[in-house]
Coordinates of C-alpha atoms and ligand atoms in Angstrom, one line a residue:
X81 CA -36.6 -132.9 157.7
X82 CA -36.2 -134.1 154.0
X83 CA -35.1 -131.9 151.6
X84 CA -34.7 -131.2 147.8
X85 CA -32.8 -129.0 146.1
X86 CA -33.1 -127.9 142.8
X87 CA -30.3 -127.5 140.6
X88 CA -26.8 -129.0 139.8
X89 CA -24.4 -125.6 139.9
X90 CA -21.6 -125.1 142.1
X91 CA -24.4 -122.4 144.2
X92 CA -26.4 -125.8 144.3
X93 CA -23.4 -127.8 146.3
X94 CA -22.8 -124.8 148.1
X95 CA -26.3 -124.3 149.6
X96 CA -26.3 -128.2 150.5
X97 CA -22.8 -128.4 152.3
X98 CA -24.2 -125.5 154.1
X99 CA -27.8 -127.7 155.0
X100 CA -26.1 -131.0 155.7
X101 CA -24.4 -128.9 159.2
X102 CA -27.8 -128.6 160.4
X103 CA -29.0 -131.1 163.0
X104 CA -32.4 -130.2 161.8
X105 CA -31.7 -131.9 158.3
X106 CA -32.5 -136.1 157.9
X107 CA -32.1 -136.5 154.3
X108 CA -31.1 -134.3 151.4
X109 CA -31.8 -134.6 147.4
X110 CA -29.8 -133.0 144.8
X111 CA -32.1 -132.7 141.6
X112 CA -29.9 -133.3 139.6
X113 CA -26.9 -132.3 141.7
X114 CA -23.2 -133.1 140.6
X115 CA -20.3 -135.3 141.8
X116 CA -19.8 -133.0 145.1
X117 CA -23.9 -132.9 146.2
X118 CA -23.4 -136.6 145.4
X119 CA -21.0 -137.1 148.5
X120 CA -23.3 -135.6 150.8
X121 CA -26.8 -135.9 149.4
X122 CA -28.4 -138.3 146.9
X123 CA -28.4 -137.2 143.5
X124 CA -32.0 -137.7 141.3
X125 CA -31.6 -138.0 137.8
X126 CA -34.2 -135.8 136.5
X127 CA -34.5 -132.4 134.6
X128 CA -35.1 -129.1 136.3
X129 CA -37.2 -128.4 133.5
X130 CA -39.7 -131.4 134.3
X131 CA -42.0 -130.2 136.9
X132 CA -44.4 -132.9 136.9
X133 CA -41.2 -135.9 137.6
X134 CA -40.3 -133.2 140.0
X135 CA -43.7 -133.9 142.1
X136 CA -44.0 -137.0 141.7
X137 CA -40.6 -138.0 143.2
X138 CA -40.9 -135.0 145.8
X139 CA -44.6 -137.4 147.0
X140 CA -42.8 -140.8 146.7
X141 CA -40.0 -139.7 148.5
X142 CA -42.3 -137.6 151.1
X143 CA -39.7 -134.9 151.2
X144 CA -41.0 -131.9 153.0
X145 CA -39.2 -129.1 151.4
X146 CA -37.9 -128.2 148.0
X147 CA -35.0 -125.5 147.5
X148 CA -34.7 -124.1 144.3
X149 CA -31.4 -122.7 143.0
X150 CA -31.5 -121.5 139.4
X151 CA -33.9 -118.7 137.8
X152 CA -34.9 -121.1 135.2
X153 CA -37.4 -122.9 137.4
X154 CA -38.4 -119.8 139.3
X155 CA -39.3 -117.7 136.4
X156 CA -40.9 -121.0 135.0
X157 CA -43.4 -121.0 137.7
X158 CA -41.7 -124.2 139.6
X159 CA -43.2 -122.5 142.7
X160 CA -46.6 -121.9 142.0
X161 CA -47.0 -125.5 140.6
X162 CA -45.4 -127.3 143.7
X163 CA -47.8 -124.8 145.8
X164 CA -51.1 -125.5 144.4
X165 CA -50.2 -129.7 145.2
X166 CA -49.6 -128.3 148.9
X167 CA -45.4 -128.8 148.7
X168 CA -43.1 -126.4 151.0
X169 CA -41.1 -124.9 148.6
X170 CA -37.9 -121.9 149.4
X171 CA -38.0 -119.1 145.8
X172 CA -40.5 -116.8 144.7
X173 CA -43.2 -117.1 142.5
X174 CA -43.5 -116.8 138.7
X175 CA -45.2 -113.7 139.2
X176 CA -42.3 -112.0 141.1
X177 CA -39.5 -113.7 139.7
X178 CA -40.3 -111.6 136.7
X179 CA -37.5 -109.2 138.4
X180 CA -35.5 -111.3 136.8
X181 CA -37.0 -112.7 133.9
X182 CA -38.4 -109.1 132.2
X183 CA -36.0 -106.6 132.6
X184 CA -38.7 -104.0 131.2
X185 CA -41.1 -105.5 134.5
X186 CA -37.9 -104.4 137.2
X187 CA -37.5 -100.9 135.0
X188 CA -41.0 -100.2 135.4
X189 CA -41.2 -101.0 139.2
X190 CA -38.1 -98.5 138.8
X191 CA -39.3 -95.7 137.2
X192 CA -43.0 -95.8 139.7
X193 CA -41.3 -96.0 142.8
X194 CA -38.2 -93.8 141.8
X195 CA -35.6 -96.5 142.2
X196 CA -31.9 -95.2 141.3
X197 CA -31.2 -96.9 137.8
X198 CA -29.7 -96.1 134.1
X199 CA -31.9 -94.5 132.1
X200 CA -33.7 -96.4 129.3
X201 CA -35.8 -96.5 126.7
X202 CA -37.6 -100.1 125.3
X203 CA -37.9 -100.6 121.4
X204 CA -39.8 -103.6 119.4
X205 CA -38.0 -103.6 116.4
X206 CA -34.6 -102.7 114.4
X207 CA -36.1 -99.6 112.7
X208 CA -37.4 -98.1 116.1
X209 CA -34.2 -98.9 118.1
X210 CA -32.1 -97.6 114.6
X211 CA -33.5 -94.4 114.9
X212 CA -32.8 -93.7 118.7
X213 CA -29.5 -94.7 118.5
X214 CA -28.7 -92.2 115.8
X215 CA -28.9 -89.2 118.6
X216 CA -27.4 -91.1 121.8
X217 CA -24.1 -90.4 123.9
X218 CA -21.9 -93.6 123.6
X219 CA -20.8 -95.7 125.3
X220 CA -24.6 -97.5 125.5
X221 CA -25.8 -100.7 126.6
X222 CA -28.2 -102.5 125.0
X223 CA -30.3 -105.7 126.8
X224 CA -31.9 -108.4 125.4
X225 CA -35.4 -108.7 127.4
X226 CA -35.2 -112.6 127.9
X227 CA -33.6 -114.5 130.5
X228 CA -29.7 -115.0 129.0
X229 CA -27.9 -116.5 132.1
X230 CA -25.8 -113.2 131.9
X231 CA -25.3 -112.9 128.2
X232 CA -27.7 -110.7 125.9
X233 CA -26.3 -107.9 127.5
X234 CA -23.9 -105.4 125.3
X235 CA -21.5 -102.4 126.1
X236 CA -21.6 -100.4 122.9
X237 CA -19.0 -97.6 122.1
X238 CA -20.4 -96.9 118.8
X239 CA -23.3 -96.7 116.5
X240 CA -22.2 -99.6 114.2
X241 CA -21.6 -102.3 117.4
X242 CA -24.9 -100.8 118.9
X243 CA -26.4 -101.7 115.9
X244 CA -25.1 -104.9 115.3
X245 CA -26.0 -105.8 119.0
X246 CA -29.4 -104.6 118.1
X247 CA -29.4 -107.0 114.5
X248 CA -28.2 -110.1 116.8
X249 CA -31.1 -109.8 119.8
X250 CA -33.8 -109.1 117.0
X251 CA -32.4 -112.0 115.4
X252 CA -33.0 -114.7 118.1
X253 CA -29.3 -114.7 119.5
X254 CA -31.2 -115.1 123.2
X255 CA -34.5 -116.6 122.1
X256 CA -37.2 -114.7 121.2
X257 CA -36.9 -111.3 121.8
X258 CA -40.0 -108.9 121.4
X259 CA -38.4 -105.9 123.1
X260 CA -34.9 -104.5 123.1
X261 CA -33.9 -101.9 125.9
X262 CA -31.0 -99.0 125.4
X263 CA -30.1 -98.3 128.7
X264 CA -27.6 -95.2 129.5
X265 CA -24.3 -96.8 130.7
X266 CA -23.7 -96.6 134.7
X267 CA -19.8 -95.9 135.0
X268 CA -18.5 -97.1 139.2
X269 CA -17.7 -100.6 140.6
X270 CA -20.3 -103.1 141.0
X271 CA -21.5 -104.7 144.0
X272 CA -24.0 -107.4 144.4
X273 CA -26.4 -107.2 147.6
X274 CA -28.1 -110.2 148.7
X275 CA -31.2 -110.3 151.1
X276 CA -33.3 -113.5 152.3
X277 CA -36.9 -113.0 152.7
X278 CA -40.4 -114.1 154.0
X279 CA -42.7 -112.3 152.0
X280 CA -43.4 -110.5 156.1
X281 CA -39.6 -109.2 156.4
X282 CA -36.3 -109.5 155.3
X283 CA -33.0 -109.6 156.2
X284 CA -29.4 -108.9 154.2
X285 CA -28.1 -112.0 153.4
X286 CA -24.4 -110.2 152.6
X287 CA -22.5 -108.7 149.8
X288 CA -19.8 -109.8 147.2
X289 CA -18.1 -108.5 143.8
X290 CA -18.0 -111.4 140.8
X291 CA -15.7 -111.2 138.2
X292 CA -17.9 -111.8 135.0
X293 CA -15.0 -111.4 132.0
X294 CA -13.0 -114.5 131.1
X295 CA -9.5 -113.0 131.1
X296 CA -7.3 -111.4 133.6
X297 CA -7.7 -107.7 134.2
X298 CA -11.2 -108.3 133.4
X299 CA -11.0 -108.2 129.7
X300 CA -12.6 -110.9 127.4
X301 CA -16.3 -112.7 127.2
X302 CA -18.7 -112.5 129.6
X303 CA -19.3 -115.7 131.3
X304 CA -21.1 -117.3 134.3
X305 CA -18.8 -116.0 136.7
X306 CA -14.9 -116.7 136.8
X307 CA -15.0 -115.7 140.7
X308 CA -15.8 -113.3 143.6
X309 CA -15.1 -112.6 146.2
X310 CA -17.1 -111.5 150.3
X311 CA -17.6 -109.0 151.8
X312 CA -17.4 -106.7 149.5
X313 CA -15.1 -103.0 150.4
X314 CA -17.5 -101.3 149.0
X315 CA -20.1 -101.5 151.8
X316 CA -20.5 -98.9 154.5
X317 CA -23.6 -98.5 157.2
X318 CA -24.3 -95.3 154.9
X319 CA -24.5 -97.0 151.2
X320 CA -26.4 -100.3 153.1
X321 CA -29.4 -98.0 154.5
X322 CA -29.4 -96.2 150.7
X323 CA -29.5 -99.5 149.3
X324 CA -32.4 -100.6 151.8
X325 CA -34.5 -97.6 151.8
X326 CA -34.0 -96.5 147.9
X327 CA -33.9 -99.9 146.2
X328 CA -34.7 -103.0 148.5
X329 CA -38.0 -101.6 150.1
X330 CA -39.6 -99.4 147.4
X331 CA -39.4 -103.0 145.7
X332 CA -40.7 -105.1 147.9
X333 CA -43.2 -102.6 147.9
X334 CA -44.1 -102.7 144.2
X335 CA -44.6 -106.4 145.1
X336 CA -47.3 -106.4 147.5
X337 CA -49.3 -103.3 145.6
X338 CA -49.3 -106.0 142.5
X339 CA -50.8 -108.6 145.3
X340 CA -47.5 -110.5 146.0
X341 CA -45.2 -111.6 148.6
X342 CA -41.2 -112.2 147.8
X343 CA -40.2 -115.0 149.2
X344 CA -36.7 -116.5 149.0
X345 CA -33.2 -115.2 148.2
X346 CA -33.4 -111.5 146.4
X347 CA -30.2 -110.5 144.8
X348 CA -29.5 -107.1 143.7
X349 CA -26.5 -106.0 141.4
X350 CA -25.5 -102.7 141.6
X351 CA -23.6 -100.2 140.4
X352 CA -22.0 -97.8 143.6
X353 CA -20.9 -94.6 142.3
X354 CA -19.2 -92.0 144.9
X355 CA -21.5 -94.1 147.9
X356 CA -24.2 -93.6 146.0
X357 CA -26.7 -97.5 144.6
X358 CA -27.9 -97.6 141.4
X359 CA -29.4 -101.0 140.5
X360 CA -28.2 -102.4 137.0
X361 CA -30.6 -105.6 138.0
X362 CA -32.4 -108.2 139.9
X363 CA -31.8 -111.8 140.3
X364 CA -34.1 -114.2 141.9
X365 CA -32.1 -116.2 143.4
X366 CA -28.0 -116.9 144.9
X367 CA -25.6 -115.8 142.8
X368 CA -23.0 -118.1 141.0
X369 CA -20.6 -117.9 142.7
X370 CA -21.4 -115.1 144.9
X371 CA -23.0 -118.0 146.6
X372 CA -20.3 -120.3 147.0
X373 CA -18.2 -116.8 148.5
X374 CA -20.6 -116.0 150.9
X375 CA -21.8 -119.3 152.6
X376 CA -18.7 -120.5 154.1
X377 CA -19.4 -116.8 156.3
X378 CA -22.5 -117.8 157.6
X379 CA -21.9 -118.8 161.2
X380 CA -26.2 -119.5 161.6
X381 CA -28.2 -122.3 160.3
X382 CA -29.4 -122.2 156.8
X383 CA -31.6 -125.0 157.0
X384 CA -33.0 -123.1 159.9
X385 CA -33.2 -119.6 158.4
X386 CA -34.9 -120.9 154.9
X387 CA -37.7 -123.0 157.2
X388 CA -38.3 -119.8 159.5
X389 CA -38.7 -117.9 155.8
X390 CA -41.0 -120.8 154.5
X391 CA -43.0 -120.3 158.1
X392 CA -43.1 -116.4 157.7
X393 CA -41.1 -115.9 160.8
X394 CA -37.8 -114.7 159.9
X395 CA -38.0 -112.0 161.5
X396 CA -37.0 -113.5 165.3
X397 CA -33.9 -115.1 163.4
X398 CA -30.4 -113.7 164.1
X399 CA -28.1 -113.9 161.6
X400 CA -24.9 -114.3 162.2
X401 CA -21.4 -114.1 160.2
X402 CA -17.6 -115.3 160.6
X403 CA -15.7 -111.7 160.5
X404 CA -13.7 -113.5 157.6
X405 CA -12.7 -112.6 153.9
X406 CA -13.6 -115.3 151.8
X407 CA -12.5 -115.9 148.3
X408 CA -13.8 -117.9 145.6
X409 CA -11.2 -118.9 142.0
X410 CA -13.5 -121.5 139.6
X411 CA -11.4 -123.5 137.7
X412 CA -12.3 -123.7 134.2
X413 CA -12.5 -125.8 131.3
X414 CA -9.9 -125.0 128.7
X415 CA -12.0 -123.4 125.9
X416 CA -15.2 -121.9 128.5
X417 CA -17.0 -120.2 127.5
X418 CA -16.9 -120.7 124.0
X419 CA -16.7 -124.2 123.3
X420 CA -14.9 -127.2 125.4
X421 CA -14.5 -130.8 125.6
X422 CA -16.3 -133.0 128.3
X423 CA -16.0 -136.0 129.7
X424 CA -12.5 -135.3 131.1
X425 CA -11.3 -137.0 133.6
X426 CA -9.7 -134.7 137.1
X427 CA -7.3 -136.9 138.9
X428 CA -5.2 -135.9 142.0
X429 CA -8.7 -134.7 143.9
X430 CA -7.5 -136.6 146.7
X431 CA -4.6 -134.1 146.8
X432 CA -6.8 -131.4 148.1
X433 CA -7.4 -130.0 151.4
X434 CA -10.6 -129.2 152.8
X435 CA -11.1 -127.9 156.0
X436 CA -13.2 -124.8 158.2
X437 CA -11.1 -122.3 155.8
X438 CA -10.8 -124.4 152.7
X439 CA -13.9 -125.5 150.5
X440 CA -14.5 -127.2 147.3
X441 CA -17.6 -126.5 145.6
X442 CA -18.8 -128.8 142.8
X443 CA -19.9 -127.3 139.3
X444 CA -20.1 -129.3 136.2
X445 CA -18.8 -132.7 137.3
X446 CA -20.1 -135.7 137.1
X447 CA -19.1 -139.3 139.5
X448 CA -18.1 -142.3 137.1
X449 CA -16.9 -145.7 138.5
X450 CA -15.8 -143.7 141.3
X451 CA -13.9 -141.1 139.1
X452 CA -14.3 -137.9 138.9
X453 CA -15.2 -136.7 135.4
X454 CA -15.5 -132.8 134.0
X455 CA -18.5 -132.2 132.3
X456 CA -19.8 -128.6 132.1
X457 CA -17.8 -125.2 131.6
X458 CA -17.2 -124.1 135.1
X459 CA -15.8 -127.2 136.6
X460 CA -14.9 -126.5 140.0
X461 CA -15.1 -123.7 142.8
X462 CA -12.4 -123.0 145.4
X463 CA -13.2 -121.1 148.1
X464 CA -10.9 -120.0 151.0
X465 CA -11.8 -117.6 153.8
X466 CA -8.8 -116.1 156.0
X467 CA -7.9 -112.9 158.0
X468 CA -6.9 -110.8 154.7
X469 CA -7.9 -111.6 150.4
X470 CA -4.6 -112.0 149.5
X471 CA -4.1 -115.1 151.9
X472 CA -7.2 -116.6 151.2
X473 CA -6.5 -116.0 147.1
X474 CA -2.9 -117.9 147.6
X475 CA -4.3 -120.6 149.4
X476 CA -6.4 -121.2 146.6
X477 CA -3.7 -121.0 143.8
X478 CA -1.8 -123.4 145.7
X479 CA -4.6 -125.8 145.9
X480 CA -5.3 -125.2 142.1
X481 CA -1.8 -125.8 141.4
X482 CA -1.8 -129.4 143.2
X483 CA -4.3 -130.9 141.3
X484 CA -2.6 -129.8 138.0
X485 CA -5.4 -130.1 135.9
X486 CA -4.5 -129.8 132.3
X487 CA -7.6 -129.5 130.5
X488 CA -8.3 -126.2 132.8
X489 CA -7.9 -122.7 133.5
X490 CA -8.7 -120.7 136.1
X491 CA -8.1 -116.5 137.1
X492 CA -4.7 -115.8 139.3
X493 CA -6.1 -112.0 140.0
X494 CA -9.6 -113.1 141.2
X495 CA -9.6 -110.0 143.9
X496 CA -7.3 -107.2 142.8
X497 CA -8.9 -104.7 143.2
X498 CA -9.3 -105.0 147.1
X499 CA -5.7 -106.9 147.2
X500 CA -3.2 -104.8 144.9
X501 CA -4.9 -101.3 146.3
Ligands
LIG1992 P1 -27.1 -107.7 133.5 O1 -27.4 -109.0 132.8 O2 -28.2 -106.7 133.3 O3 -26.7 -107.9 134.9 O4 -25.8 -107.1 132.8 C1 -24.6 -107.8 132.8 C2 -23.5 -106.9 133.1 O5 -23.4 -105.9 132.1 C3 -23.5 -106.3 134.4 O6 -23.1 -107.0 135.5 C4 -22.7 -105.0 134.2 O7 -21.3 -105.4 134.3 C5 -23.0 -104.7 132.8 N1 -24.0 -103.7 132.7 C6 -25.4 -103.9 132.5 N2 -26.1 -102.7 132.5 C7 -25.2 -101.7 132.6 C8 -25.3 -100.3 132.6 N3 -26.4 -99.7 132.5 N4 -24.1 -99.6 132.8 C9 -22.9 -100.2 132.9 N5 -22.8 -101.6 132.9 C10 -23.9 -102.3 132.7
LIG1993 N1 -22.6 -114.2 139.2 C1 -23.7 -113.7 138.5 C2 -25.0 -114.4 138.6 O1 -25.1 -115.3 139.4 O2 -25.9 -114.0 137.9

């Protein structure tokens, strides 16, 4: 089979390491991938954005399936467009990836089918959303209803940062906002739960904990993602069958009253408090790097499970895991995620192991005269998986430490709380 995939993330190089295993796989696109898809697939220089290049190098090339990684794309419509000109294509359509791309669509689905979430009320300008906050228990949070990549979202302990938050999203911070939503603030640990589906069935596609805030201790900005780590310790039989049965099927659900099938990767984070799932939000799609975590567990084909879910027969598919903890530290441009130079040159990659417990995941590099160049904010993923976190975090840091990158950071205490417990 020929195959494209869509996006140029360290989830992207992730999902194609995983595809090249598969003897069912002849060649492999990266659109426009990075210097690690490069190694192992051939990278197309064109924009994610540019649907029609898109086609006509997916009919030149007579590739026979396109895999899209980012929400961008997805909530864009990417899928309905290569549909209606008859291409195979793994994601779900503009019309469900609104789970992602309107929080007040997911919130909605929540309150009709009684999904666990926060509380919330939705506001369309300063002087509505003012006057609410006036009377409400802090701390709040308060969402930007546009598709931020993980910003756009703030924790507010008082009235004067809730309002300030509430100056900034009316004020374009995210793009155009025409709704604002207060949402009651969800105290436990968070947990994100994946599942693959066929738009017939699904299946759960695993579970990890990101770490989100820049700095150690999780303190700091929000970013992308500074690591994360699979399984998660949160999961029991008891919390998976409440997630299922409370959150995952009432929505799937929603979808096919509205019409719709979901087809693709479904990824729900959650907040667990005392066993109990409350879902904070959907993402349509991997997560970055929950991705890169949880791949290196999956003992099955994944070019074989993503063509049973594009032939609506996952169901007969098995899938199986490696009873492994896998970490995953991303290493950093100095400055990320505020602002950071590019075009930096990584030497000593050569120093690095990789193996069947040690992985390197591309992010924002780029391949010059057969250098290796950073160019984006998350540079590089390491990934380890091992008998026990704490062996598959050093072997990481040691890794990290022989490249001795100096233009980069990256978080020693990716992990603690399932390590220093
Ligand atoms: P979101 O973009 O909705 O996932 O929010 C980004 C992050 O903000 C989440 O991963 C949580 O850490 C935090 N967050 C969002 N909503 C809530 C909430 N209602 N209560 C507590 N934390 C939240
Ligand atoms: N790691 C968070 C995300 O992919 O949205």
């Amino acid at each position: 089979m020929k195959i494209a995939i869509l996006g140029s993330g360290g989830r992207e190089h992730a999902l194609a390491f995983q595809i090249s295993k598969s003897p069912k796989l002849k060649k492999m696109y990266c659109i426009p991938g990075n210097a690690g898809t490069g190694i192992i697939a051939e990278n197309v220089k064109i924009e994610i954005d540019d649907f029609k290049k898109i086609y006509e190098f997916v009919e030149s090339a007579d590739i026979d399936l396109v895999i899209v990684g980012p929400e961008k794309p997805l909530v864009n419509g990417i899928v309905n467009f290569l549909d209606k000109k008859n291409v195979k294509v793994f994601g779900p359509k503009q019309e469900v990836a609104q789970l992602e791309g309107s929080k007040i669509f997911t919130k909605q689905i929540c309150e009709k089918y009684k999904i666990p979430t926060a509380k919330f009320g939705t506001f369309k300008n300063k002087e509505e959303t003012f006057k609410f906050l006036q009377n409400v228990k802090m701390p709040i949070v308060i969402k930007a209803d546009v598709l931020a990549a993980g910003k756009g979202v703030y924790i507010c302990k008082d009235l004067e940062s809730s309002k300030n938050a509430t100056i900034e999203i009316f004020n374009g911070k995210f793009g155009k906002a025409d709704h604002i939503l207060v949402e009651e603030f969800l105290e436990g640990e968070e947990m994100s739960y994946f599942i693959i589906s066929d738009g017939k069935s699904f299946k759960s596609f695993n579970t990890a904990q990101d770490h989100k805030r820049v700095g150690e201790g999780d303190v700091g900005k929000n970013t992308g993602g500074m690591g994360a780590y699979s399984p998660s310790s949160l999961l029991n039989p008891e919390l998976e069958s409440k997630i299922i049965n409370r959150i995952i099927k009432p929505t799937l659900n929603a979808i096919s009253e509205i019409g719709e099938t979901y087809v693709g990767f479904l990824y729900a984070g959650l907040m667990i408090k005392h066993n109990d799932p409350y879902l904070i939000e959907y993402n349509v799609r991997m997560g970055d790097p929950e991705c890169q975590t949880i791949l290196p567990l999956l003992k099955s084909d994944l070019l074989d499970l993503i063509i049973s879910c594009c032939e609506k027969n996952l169901e007969k598919q098995n899938i199986e895991w490696y009873e492994k903890k896998s970490l995953c530290i991303v290493l950093c441009s100095n400055g990320y995620p505020e602002s950071y130079k590019k075009n930096i040159e990584i030497q000593n990659f050569n120093n690095l192991k990789q193996d069947k417990n040690n992985f390197i995941f591309h992010a924002g590099t780029e391949i010059i005269s057969d250098k290796i160049y950073a160019t984006g904010g998350r540079v590089l993923n390491f990934v380890s998986t091992s008998d026990e976190f704490i062996k598959s975090r050093n072997q990481i840091i040691e890794q990290i430490k022989k490249l001795s990158w100096k233009n980069g950071f990256y978080r020693s205490d990716i992990g603690h709380k399932v390590i220093n417990k």
